[in-house]
Coordinates of C-alpha atoms in Angstrom, one line a residue:
M293 CA 151.0 78.8 32.2
V294 CA 152.2 76.1 34.5
K295 CA 149.4 73.9 35.8
K296 CA 149.4 73.6 39.6
K297 CA 150.0 70.0 40.8
K298 CA 147.6 68.6 43.3
D299 CA 149.1 67.7 46.7
D300 CA 148.4 64.1 48.0
T301 CA 148.6 65.3 51.6
T302 CA 146.0 68.0 51.0
E303 CA 143.7 65.6 49.2
E304 CA 143.9 63.0 52.0
K305 CA 143.2 65.8 54.5
I306 CA 140.1 66.7 52.5
L307 CA 138.9 63.1 52.3
A308 CA 139.4 62.7 56.1
A309 CA 137.4 65.9 56.8
A310 CA 134.7 64.8 54.4
R311 CA 134.3 61.5 56.0
K312 CA 133.9 63.2 59.4
V313 CA 131.3 65.7 58.1
F314 CA 129.3 63.1 56.2
T315 CA 129.2 60.9 59.3
T316 CA 128.0 63.7 61.6
K317 CA 125.7 65.6 59.2
G318 CA 124.8 63.0 56.6
M319 CA 125.0 63.3 52.8
A320 CA 122.2 65.9 52.6
G321 CA 123.2 68.0 55.5
A322 CA 126.9 68.3 54.7
R323 CA 128.1 71.4 52.9
M324 CA 131.3 72.0 51.0
Q325 CA 132.0 74.9 53.4
D326 CA 131.7 72.5 56.4
I327 CA 134.3 70.2 54.7
A328 CA 136.6 73.0 53.9
D329 CA 136.5 74.3 57.5
E330 CA 137.1 70.8 58.9
A331 CA 140.1 70.4 56.5
G332 CA 141.5 73.8 57.4
I333 CA 141.4 75.1 53.8
N334 CA 139.4 77.7 51.9
K335 CA 136.4 76.7 49.8
A336 CA 138.2 77.6 46.6
M337 CA 141.0 75.1 47.4
L338 CA 138.4 72.5 48.1
H339 CA 136.7 73.0 44.7
Y340 CA 140.2 72.8 43.0
Y341 CA 140.5 69.2 44.3
F342 CA 136.8 68.2 44.1
R343 CA 134.4 70.2 42.0
D344 CA 131.3 69.3 44.1
K345 CA 130.0 67.3 47.0
D346 CA 128.8 64.4 44.9
K347 CA 132.2 63.9 43.3
L348 CA 133.9 64.0 46.7
F349 CA 131.4 61.5 48.1
E350 CA 131.9 59.2 45.1
V351 CA 135.6 59.1 45.7
I352 CA 135.0 58.2 49.4
F353 CA 132.4 55.6 48.5
M354 CA 134.7 53.9 46.0
E355 CA 137.5 53.8 48.5
E356 CA 135.2 52.1 51.1
A357 CA 133.8 49.7 48.5
N358 CA 137.3 48.6 47.5
K359 CA 138.0 47.8 51.2
F360 CA 134.6 46.3 52.1
F361 CA 133.5 44.1 49.2
P362 CA 136.7 42.0 49.2
K363 CA 136.1 41.3 53.0
I364 CA 132.5 40.1 52.2
N365 CA 133.8 37.9 49.4
I366 CA 136.4 36.3 51.7
I367 CA 133.4 35.4 54.0
F368 CA 131.3 34.2 51.1
E369 CA 134.0 32.0 49.6
S370 CA 135.6 30.7 52.8
E371 CA 135.3 27.1 54.0
A372 CA 133.8 28.2 57.3
P373 CA 130.6 26.5 58.5
L374 CA 127.4 28.1 57.5
F375 CA 126.4 29.4 61.0
E376 CA 129.9 31.0 61.5
K377 CA 129.6 32.7 58.1
I378 CA 126.3 34.2 59.1
E379 CA 127.9 35.6 62.3
L380 CA 130.9 37.0 60.3
F381 CA 128.7 38.5 57.7
V382 CA 126.5 40.4 60.2
N383 CA 129.5 41.7 62.1
E384 CA 131.3 42.8 58.9
Y385 CA 128.3 44.7 57.7
I386 CA 127.6 46.3 61.0
D387 CA 131.3 47.4 61.3
E388 CA 131.0 49.1 57.9
M389 CA 127.7 50.8 58.7
V390 CA 128.9 52.1 62.1
E391 CA 132.0 53.5 60.5
N392 CA 130.2 54.9 57.4
P393 CA 126.5 55.4 58.3
Y394 CA 125.9 57.6 55.3
L395 CA 126.7 54.8 52.7
P396 CA 123.2 53.2 52.6
W397 CA 121.6 56.5 51.8
F398 CA 124.1 57.3 49.1
I399 CA 123.6 53.9 47.4
M400 CA 119.9 54.2 47.5
N401 CA 119.9 57.7 46.1
E402 CA 122.3 56.7 43.3
A403 CA 120.6 53.5 42.5
N404 CA 117.2 55.2 42.3
R405 CA 118.6 57.9 40.0
D406 CA 120.2 55.5 37.5
A407 CA 120.8 52.0 38.9
E408 CA 122.4 50.6 35.7
Q409 CA 124.9 53.3 35.3
F410 CA 125.7 53.5 39.0
F411 CA 126.4 49.8 39.5
A412 CA 128.3 49.5 36.2
K413 CA 130.6 52.2 37.5
V414 CA 130.9 50.5 41.0
W415 CA 131.6 47.0 39.6
A416 CA 134.1 48.4 37.1
M417 CA 136.1 50.0 39.9
T418 CA 135.6 47.5 42.7
K419 CA 135.3 43.7 43.3
N420 CA 131.6 43.1 43.3
P421 CA 130.2 40.7 45.9
R422 CA 130.1 37.0 44.8
P423 CA 127.5 35.3 47.0
M424 CA 127.1 32.1 44.8
K425 CA 129.2 29.8 47.0
F426 CA 127.3 31.0 50.1
L427 CA 124.0 30.3 48.4
E428 CA 125.2 26.9 47.3
Q429 CA 126.3 26.2 50.8
I430 CA 122.9 26.9 52.1
E431 CA 121.3 24.6 49.6
K432 CA 123.8 21.8 50.5
E433 CA 122.9 22.1 54.2
V434 CA 119.2 21.9 53.3
K435 CA 119.9 18.7 51.3
K436 CA 122.0 17.2 54.1
G437 CA 119.1 17.9 56.5
T438 CA 121.2 20.0 58.9
I439 CA 118.9 23.0 58.4
K440 CA 115.2 23.5 57.5
R441 CA 114.1 23.9 53.9
V442 CA 114.8 27.6 53.2
N443 CA 115.2 29.6 50.0
P444 CA 118.9 30.6 49.9
L445 CA 118.2 34.0 48.3
H446 CA 115.6 34.9 50.9
L447 CA 118.0 34.0 53.6
L448 CA 120.6 36.3 52.1
L449 CA 118.0 39.1 51.7
N450 CA 116.9 38.6 55.4
L451 CA 120.6 39.0 56.5
L452 CA 121.0 42.1 54.4
S453 CA 117.7 43.8 55.4
M454 CA 118.0 43.0 59.1
T455 CA 121.5 44.4 59.2
I456 CA 121.2 47.5 57.0
F457 CA 117.6 48.7 57.6
P458 CA 118.2 50.2 61.1
F459 CA 120.9 52.4 59.7
I460 CA 118.6 53.6 56.9
A461 CA 115.7 54.2 59.4
R462 CA 117.9 55.6 62.1
P463 CA 116.3 59.1 62.3
M464 CA 112.8 57.6 62.4
I465 CA 113.7 55.0 65.0
I466 CA 115.4 57.6 67.2
K467 CA 112.5 60.0 67.0
N468 CA 109.6 57.6 67.2
L469 CA 111.0 55.5 70.0
K470 CA 112.4 58.6 71.8
M471 CA 115.9 57.2 71.9
S472 CA 119.2 59.0 72.2
A473 CA 122.0 58.5 69.7
Q474 CA 123.9 56.6 72.4
Q475 CA 120.9 54.3 73.0
F476 CA 120.6 53.6 69.3
D477 CA 124.3 52.7 69.1
E478 CA 123.8 50.3 72.0
V479 CA 121.0 48.6 70.2
I480 CA 123.1 48.2 67.1
E481 CA 125.8 46.6 69.2
Q482 CA 123.2 44.2 70.6
R483 CA 122.1 43.3 67.1
R484 CA 125.6 41.8 66.4
K485 CA 124.4 38.8 68.4
E486 CA 120.6 39.1 68.0
I487 CA 120.6 38.9 64.2
P488 CA 122.7 35.8 63.8
K489 CA 120.9 34.2 66.7
F490 CA 117.5 35.0 65.2
I491 CA 118.5 33.7 61.7
I492 CA 120.2 30.5 63.0
E493 CA 117.4 29.6 65.4
S494 CA 114.9 30.0 62.5
I495 CA 116.7 27.6 60.2
K496 CA 118.4 25.0 62.3
K497 CA 116.8 21.6 63.1

């Protein structure tokens, strides 16, 4: 029996459809039938390419991680001034979260399920973030007296949490504050400036 060869065009069509469905319905709300319908194929064909939703999402996540983490490393390891790096970092993360709002939930779910195995797989297939130069740069600025005494790790964690948390808490924020999706998106765009401004104002002398 001749084994059927998978078609790259069909696979890309499935991945594009899955990204759209995951973005609009989230990881939990997306169904394989939704993805098959969006891709214009039957469910059996979808399962031939990807056996389940988790495997399909993993492929998408790894593709995004391979594009995203190198961009973050370029920022971390550049010779740009500290305040400029903070602005670039926030903008890059928001760009990624706007394009792929389901990623934080996926990472949290996988990390809670088996953090060691998940991150071992991620770092084996992608370039993991290398923040050491960024942390060292913060410490140098402290010693030079250009910024207030601040723990570099806490500064990095503040940047991450202030940028990512609204995407994780999006349903709660929209419901509790009675916001529309459009209003939420507008707030996120404002945060591109508000987060760096808040961080920089808190540390500069």
